[in-house]
Every structure is written in C-alpha cells, then in structure tokens.
Tab-separated table of C-alpha atoms in Angstrom:
chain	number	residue	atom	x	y	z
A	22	UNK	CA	-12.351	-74.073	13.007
A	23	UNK	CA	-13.618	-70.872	11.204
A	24	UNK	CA	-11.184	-68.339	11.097
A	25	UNK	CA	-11.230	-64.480	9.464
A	26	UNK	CA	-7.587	-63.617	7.670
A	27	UNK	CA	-5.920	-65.212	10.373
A	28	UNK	CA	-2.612	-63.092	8.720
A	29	UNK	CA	-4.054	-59.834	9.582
A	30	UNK	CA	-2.129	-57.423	11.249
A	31	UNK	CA	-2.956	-56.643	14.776
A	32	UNK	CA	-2.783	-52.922	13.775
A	33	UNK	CA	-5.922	-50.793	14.245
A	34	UNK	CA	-7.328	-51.196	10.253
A	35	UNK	CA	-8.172	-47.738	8.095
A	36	UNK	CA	-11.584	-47.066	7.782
A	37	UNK	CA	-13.399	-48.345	4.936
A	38	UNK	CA	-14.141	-45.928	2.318
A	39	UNK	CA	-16.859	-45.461	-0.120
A	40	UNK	CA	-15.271	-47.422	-2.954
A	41	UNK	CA	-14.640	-50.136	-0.478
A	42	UNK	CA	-18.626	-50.463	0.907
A	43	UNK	CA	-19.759	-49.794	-2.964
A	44	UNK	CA	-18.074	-52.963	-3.516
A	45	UNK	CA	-18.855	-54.758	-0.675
A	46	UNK	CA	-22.187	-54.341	-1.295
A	47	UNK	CA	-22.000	-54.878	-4.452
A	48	UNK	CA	-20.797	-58.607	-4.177
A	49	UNK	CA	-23.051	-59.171	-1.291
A	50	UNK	CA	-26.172	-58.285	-4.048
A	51	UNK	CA	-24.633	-61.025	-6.379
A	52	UNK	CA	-23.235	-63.494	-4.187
A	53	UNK	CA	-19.776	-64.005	-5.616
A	54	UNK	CA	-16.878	-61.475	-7.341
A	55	UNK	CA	-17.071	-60.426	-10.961
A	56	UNK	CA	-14.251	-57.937	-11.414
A	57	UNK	CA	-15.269	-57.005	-15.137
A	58	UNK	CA	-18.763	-56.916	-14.151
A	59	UNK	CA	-18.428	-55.051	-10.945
A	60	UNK	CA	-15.950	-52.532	-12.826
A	61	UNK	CA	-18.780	-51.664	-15.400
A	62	UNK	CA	-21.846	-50.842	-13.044
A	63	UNK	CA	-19.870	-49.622	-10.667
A	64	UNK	CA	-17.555	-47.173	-12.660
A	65	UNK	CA	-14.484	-48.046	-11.268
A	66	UNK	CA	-11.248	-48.273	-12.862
A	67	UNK	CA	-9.256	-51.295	-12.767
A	68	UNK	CA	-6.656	-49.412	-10.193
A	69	UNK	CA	-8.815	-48.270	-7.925
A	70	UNK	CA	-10.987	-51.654	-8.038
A	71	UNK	CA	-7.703	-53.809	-7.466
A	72	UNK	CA	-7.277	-51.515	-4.345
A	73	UNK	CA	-10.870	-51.762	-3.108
A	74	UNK	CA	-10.561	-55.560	-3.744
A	75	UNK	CA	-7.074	-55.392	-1.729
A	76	UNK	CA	-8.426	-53.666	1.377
A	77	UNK	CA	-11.574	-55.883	1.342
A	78	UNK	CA	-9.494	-59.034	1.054
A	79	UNK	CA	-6.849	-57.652	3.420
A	80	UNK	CA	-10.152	-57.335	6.304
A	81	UNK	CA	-11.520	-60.438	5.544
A	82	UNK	CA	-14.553	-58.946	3.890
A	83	UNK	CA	-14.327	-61.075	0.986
A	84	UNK	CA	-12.741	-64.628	0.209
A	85	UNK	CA	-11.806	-66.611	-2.196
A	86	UNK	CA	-14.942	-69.352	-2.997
A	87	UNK	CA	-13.983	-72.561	-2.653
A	88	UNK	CA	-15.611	-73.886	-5.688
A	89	UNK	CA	-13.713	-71.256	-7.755
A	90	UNK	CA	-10.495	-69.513	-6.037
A	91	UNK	CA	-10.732	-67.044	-8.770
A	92	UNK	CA	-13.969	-65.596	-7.650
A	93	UNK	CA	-14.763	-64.041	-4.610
A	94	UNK	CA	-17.650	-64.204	-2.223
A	95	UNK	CA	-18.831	-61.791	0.678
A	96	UNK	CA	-18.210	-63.068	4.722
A	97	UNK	CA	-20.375	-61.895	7.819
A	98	UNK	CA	-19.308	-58.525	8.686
A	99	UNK	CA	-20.528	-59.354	12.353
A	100	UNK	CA	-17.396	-62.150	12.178
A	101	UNK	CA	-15.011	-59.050	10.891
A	102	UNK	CA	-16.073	-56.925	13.553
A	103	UNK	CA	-15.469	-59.569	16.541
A	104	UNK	CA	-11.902	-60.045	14.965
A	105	UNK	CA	-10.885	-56.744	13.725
A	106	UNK	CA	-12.075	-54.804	16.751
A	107	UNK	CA	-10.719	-57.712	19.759
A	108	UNK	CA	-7.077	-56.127	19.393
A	109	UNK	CA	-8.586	-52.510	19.815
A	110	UNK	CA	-10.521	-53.859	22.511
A	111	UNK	CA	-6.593	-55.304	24.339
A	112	UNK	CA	-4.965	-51.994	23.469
A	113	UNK	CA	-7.830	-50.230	25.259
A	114	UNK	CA	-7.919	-52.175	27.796
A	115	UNK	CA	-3.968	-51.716	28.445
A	116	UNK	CA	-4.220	-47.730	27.715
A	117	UNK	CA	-7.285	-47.913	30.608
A	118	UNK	CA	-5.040	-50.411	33.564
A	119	UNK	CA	-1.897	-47.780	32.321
A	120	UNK	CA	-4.190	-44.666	33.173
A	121	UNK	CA	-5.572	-46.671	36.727
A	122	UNK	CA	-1.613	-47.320	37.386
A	123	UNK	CA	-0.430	-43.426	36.603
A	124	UNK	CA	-4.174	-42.091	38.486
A	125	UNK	CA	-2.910	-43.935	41.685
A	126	UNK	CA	0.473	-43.017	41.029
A	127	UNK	CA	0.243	-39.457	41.009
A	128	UNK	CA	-2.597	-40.078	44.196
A	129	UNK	CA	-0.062	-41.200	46.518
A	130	UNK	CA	2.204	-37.692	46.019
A	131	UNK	CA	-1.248	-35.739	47.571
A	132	UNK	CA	-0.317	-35.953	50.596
A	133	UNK	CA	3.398	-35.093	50.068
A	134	UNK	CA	1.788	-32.032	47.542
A	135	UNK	CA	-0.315	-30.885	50.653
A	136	UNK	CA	2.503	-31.275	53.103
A	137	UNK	CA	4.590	-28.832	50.588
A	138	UNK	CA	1.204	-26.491	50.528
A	139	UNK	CA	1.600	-26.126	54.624
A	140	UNK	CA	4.523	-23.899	54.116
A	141	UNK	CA	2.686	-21.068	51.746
A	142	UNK	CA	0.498	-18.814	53.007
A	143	UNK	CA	-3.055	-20.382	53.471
A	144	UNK	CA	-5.101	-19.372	50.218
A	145	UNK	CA	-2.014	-19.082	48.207
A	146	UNK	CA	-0.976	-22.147	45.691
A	147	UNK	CA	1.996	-21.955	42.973
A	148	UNK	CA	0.852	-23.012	39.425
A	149	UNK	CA	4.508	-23.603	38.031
A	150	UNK	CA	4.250	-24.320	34.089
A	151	UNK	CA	1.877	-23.038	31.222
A	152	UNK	CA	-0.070	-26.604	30.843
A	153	UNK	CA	-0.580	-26.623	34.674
A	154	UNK	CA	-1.857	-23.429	34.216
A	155	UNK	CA	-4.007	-24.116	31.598
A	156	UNK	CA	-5.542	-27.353	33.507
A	157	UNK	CA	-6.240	-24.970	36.857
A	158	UNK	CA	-7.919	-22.270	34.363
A	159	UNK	CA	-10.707	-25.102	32.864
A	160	UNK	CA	-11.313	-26.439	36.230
A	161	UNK	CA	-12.285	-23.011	37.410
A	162	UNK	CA	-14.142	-21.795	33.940
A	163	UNK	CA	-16.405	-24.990	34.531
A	164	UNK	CA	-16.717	-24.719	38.177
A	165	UNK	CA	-17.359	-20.760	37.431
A	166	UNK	CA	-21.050	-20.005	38.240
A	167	UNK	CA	-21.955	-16.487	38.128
A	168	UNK	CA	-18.796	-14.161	37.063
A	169	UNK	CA	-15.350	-13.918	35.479
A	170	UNK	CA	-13.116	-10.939	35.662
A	171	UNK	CA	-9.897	-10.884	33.257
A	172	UNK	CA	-7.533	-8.479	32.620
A	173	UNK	CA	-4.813	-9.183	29.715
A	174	UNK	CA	-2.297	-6.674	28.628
A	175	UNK	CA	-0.643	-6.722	25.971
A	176	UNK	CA	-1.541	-5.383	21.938
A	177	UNK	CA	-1.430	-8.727	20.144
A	178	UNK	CA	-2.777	-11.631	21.517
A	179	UNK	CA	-1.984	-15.135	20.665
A	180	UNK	CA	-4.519	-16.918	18.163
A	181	UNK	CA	-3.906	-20.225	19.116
A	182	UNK	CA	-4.789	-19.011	22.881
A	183	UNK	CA	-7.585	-17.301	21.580
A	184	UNK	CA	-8.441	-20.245	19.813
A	185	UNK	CA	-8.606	-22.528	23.156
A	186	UNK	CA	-10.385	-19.688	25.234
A	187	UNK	CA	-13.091	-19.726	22.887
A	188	UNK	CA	-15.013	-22.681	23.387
A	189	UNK	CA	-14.539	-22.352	27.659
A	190	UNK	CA	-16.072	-18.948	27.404
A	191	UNK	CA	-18.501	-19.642	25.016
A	192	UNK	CA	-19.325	-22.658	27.769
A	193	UNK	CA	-19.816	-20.369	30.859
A	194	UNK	CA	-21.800	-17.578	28.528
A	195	UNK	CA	-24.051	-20.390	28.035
A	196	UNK	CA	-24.370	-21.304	31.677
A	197	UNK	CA	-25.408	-17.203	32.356
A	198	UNK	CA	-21.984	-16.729	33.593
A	199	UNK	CA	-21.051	-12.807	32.956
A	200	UNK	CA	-17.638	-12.379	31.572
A	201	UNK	CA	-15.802	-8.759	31.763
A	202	UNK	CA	-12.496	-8.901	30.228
A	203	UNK	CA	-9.878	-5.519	30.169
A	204	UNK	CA	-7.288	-5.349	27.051
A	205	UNK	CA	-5.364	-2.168	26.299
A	206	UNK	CA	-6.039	0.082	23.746
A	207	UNK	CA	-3.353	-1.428	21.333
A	208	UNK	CA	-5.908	-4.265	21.219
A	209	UNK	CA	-7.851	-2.635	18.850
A	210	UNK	CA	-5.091	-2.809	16.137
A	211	UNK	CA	-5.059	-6.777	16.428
A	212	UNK	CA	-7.546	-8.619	14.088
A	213	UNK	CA	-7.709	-11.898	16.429
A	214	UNK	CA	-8.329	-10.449	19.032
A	215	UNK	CA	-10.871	-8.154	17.176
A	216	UNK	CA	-12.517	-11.029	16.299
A	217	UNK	CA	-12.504	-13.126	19.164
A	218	UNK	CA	-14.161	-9.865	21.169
A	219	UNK	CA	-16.491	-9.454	17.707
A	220	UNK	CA	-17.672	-13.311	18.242
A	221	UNK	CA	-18.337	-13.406	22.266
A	222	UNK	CA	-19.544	-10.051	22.496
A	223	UNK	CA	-22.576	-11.412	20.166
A	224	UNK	CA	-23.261	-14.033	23.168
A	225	UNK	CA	-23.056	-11.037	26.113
A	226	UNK	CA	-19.228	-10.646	26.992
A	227	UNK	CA	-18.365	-7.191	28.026
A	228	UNK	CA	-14.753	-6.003	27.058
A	229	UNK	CA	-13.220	-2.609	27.616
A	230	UNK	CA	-9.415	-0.983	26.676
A	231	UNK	CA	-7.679	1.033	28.426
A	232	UNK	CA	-4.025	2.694	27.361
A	233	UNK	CA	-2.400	0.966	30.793
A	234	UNK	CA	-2.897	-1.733	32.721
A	235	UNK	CA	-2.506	-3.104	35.884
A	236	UNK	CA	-1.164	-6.046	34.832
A	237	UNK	CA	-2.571	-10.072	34.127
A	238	UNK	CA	-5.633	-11.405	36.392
A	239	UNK	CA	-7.999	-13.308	35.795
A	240	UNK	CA	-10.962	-14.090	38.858
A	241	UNK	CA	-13.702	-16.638	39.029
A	242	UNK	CA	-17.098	-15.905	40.942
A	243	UNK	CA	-14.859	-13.331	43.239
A	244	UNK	CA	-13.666	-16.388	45.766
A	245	UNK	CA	-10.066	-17.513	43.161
A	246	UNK	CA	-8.000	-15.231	41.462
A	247	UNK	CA	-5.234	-16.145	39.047
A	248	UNK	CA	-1.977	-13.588	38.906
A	249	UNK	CA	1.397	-14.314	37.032
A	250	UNK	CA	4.312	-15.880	38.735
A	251	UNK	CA	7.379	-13.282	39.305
A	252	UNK	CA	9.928	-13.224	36.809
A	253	UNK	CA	9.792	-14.884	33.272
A	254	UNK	CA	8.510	-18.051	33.989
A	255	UNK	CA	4.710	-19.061	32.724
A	256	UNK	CA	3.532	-20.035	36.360
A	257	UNK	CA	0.558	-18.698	38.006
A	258	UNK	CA	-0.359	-18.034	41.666
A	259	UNK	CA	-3.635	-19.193	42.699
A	260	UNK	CA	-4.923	-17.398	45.175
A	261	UNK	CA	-8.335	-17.934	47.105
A	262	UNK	CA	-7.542	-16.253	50.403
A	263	UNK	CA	-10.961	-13.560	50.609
A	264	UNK	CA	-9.158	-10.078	51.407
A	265	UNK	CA	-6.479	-10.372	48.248
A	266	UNK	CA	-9.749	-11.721	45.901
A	267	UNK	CA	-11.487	-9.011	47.409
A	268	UNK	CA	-9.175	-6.512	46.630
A	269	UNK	CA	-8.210	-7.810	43.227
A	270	UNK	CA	-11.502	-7.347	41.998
A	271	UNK	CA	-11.428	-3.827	43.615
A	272	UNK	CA	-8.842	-2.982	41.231
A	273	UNK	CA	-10.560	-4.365	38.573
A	274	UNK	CA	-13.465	-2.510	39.185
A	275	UNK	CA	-12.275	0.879	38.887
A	276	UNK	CA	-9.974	0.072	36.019
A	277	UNK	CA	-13.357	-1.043	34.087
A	278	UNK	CA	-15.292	2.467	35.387
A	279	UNK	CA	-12.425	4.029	33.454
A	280	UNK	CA	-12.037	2.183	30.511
A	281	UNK	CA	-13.671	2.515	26.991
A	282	UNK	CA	-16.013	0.379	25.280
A	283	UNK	CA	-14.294	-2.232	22.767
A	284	UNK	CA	-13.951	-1.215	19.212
A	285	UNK	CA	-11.629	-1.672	16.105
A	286	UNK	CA	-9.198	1.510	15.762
A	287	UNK	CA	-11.017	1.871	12.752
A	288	UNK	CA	-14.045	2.368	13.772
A	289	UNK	CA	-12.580	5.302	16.132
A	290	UNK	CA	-10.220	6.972	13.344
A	291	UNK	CA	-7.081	5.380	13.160
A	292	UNK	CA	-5.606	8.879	13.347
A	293	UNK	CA	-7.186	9.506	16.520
A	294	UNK	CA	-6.503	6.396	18.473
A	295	UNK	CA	-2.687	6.982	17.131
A	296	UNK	CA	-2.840	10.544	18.634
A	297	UNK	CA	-4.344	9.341	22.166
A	298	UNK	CA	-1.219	6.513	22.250
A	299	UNK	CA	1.164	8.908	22.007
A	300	UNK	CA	-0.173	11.411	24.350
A	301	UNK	CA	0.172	8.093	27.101
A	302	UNK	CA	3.478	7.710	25.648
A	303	UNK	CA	4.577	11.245	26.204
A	304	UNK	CA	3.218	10.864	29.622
A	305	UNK	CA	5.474	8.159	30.324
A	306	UNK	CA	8.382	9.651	28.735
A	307	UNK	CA	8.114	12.639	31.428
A	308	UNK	CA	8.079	10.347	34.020
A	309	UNK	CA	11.723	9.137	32.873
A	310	UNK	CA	10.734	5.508	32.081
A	311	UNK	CA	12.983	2.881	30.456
A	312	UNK	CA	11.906	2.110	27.232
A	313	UNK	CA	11.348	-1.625	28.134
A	314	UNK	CA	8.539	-0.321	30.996
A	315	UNK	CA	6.931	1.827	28.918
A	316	UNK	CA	6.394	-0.727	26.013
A	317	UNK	CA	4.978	-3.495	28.697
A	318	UNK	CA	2.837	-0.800	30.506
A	319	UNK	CA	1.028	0.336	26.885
A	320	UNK	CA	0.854	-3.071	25.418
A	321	UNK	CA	2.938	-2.547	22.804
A	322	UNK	CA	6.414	-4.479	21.501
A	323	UNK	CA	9.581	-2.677	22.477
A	324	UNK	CA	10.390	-2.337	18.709
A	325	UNK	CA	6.885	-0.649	18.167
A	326	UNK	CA	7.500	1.996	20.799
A	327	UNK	CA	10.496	2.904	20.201
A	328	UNK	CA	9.619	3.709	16.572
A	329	UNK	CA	6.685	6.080	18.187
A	330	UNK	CA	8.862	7.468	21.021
A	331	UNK	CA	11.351	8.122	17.451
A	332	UNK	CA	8.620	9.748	15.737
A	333	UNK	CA	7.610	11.852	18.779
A	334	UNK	CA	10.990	13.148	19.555
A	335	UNK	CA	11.433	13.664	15.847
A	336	UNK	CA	8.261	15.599	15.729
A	337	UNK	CA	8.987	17.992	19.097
A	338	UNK	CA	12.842	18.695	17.799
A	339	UNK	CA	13.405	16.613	21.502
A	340	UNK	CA	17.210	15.383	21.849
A	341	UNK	CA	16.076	12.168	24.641
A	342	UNK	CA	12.917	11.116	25.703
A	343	UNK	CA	12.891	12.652	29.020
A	344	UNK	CA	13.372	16.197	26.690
A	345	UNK	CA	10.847	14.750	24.894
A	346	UNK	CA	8.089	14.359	27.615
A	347	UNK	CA	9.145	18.165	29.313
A	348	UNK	CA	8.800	19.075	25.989
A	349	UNK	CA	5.151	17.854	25.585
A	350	UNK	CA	4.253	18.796	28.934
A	351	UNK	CA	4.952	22.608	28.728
A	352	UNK	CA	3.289	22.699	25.036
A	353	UNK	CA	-0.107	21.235	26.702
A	354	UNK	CA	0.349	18.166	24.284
A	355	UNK	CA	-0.520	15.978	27.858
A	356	UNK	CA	-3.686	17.509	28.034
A	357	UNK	CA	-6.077	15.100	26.472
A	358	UNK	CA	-8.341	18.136	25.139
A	359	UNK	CA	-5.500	19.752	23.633
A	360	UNK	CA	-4.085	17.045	21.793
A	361	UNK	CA	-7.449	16.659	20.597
A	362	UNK	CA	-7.458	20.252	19.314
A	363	UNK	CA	-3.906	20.008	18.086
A	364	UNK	CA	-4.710	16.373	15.822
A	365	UNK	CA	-8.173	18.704	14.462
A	366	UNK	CA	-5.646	21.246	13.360
C-alpha cells in the first residue's frame, strides 16, 4: 500500500519556506533531483540546499527514485496534505470535544451563579478579577449602540491597556457609536495616552481633562455602568439598575461641561499647565489632605506630588502643607486669575 514518510512525526510540520517551494518546484520541472544542477540555477549553497532537501524529504515532498536511490523525484502534494494535515485535523478535533466538555461544564454552574445573584441588589453584579473584567467590557463595547461615557483618572495610563482599547473603540466609532472619555489634566504629560487620544480623536472621540476627578466609570448606551470594586482588588461592579445609570451619567455630564478640551501640555505652555496643577494642589493642601488623597484625586504618583507639594512649600517659606495652603490662600495664589497674573510676572 502507498504510504507518505510513514516515520513522520505526528507534530504539526513548519511551514515551508521559499527555499523549500524553489526547490520543490524546481524538481517537479525536471522530474528527478540533481543537487549540483539544482545548486547552480537556483543559487543555493550546498548548506542551505542540504536543509531544503532535509525538510522536503522529512514531509514526504520528495523520494528517493527507485531506479536510482541517489536521485530524487517529486510526490503529489495532494497525498502530503491528506497525511500531514489528518493529525491537525485529531488535535482539532480533541481541542473542539475539550471546549464542548468545559462550555457545558461551566453551563451547569448558571443556575448556581444566578442563585448567588438573588442575594445582590437587582441591577447590581460583582465582576471579581481584571480578565473578568475585561471579558464584561467587550461584550458591552460590541453590544454598545449609540454612546459610551468613560471617566479614567489617573496621569499615566497603561500602554498595553491602551493598546487593547484601541481596536474596541475604533470598532464602535465605526458603528457611529459616540465615545466621550474624561482624563485629568496630568494626562497631558503622558505620550501614550497623547497618542491614543491623537489617533481616535481623528475618527470622532471627544476627550476632555479636568485637574480632579470623580473617580473610574465607564457607561454603555446609558442602561450599564461599570464602577471599581472597593478596596484594592481589580473587580468591577456592574450595574444596570436605571436610577444609579441615570445618575452616573449625571455626574458625568457636568464633570464634561467643566472640563477642557484635550491637548498636549505643550501645546498649552508647559509653564502654565505646571502653574494651574499647583494652584489645585494648594487647594487641597488647605483643605488638610493626606498626601496619599491628594496624589489619587490629581492623577498624579505619590512620589510626583510630594516633590510639587516640596517645591510649593519651599517656594511660600511654608513649614507643613496645611501652612502651606493658608499660606496660598491669604496671598490670592487660589484664585485662578491671580495665579495667572502672578506666573505672567
């Protein structure tokens, strides 16, 4: 019975490269193997022929002629194929009954899942880890049909998030889906996320900075809202009950009627946008903050502002912050105008 390389590994083989098909095709042309010949018009050393000749061999491509072992003659690819490709064939097969199995695993825990939902608050579902969270924000970005609201604190913004964001809301730009998105004002130091607003703001997104927050939330088409889990964990809630959407998106609202258009701190004078951080700062500071609070509220690293809060206190002759931010206060230095005035000077 006719048999290709019956010695061939079951493993999944490398794709054939160029060398390999030159070859191929070049003993196909002339019917049998002629290394020196084949060499010559092909312009192949003799390394990287003997390793064309080995993969070829290896496949099943080529065997040796029966007339003359030495020489080599080409064998129906169609007959490769069936063999090469009947052990990716099992292994898919296996992956597919594996995924059926888990599928109707993980089906029979619904109804335990739901039973557990039947103690939370209708509209209200815990998202407990970051990939959960991730999986619940693509199912809502593709079910999205006519808005998403987002707000996202914080200065410096992961690439590799950005990264995975960009193709979902490049997706629902496509599908006419308007996208508003808040950052703070320490933002517009960050070259990711510069570019990431730079890139979707070509295709219609809207994005605004302000020097606080609210904190995290992102809504879809006003009916789900997403909102971090308390404490340090990555969780999410998910919450579609209509009043807390509703007001979510309230608070949303007049956050964006207040905020400022997007831009680089260059584009704005880096001197400027430094002078209208630390008037927030010294705002703060007269309120008697902890460091730690003030940092999260202004989207900055606790190392960062405590180097400004440094450089403030250093600057009014203050002796602790709350000094510092009295200080400020009776000098006018909270007074956006003023501070204005005073960087001018």
């Amino acid at each position: 019975m006719f048999a290709v390389n019956e010695g061939r590994s079951s493993e999944p083989p490398a794709r054939l490269g160029e060398t390999e098909l030159g070859l191929y095709r070049w003993v196909a042309r002339n019917g049998k193997m002629d290394s020196g010949l084949a060499a010559v018009e092909l312009g192949l050393t003799p390394g990287a022929l003997a390793a064309a000749l080995a993969s070829l061999t290896d496949l099943g491509l080529l065997r040796a002629n029966a007339d003359d072992p030495a020489r080599l003659r080409p064998v129906d690819p169609d007959l490769v194929a069936a063999v090469v490709t009947t052990s990716m064939e099992s292994a898919i097969r296996t992956h597919q009954a594996e995924l059926h199995r888990t599928r109707e695993q993980f089906a029979d825990l619904r109804d335990h899942y739901r039973e557990n939902l039947r103690r939370l608050p209708a509209g209200f579902e815990l998202i407990p880890g970051p990939q959960e969270v991730r999986a619940a924000l693509t199912l809502a970005a593709q079910e999205c049909k006519h808005e998403m609201l987002t707000s996202q604190p914080g200065g410096n913004r992961n690439p590799e998030v950005l990264q995975e964001a960009l193709p979902r809301d490049t997706a629902m730009l496509a599908r006419d889906v308007r996208i508003r998105t808040l950052y703070h004002h320490t933002a517009r130091f960050n070259g990711p996320s510069q570019a990431y607003v730079a890139a979707l703001s070509a295709r219609g997104a809207q994005y605004r900075t302000r020097h606080e927050l609210f904190g995290r939330l992102i809504t879809f088409d006003r009916r789900l809202a997403f909102i971090p889990e308390r404490g340090d964990t990555w969780g999410a809630l998910m919450i579609r009950e209509p009043s807390v959407v509703s007001y979510l998106c309230d608070v949303f609202e007049q956050e964006w009627t207040q905020a400022t258009p997007f831009s680089d701190a260059a584009t704005d004078g880096l001197e400027l946008v430094a002078k209208d951080i630390d008037r927030t700062i010294l705002r703060l500071l007269a309120t008697g903050m902890k460091d730690a609070t003030l940092a999260r509220r202004i989207g900055m690293s606790l190392r960062t502002a405590r180097k400004h809060i440094a450089d403030i206190m250093e600057t009014l002759g203050a002796e602790s912050r709350f000094q510092a931010g009295v200080l400020a206060a009776r000098q006018g230095l909270l007074d956006e105008e003023s501070l204005h005035t005073a960087s001018a000077d």
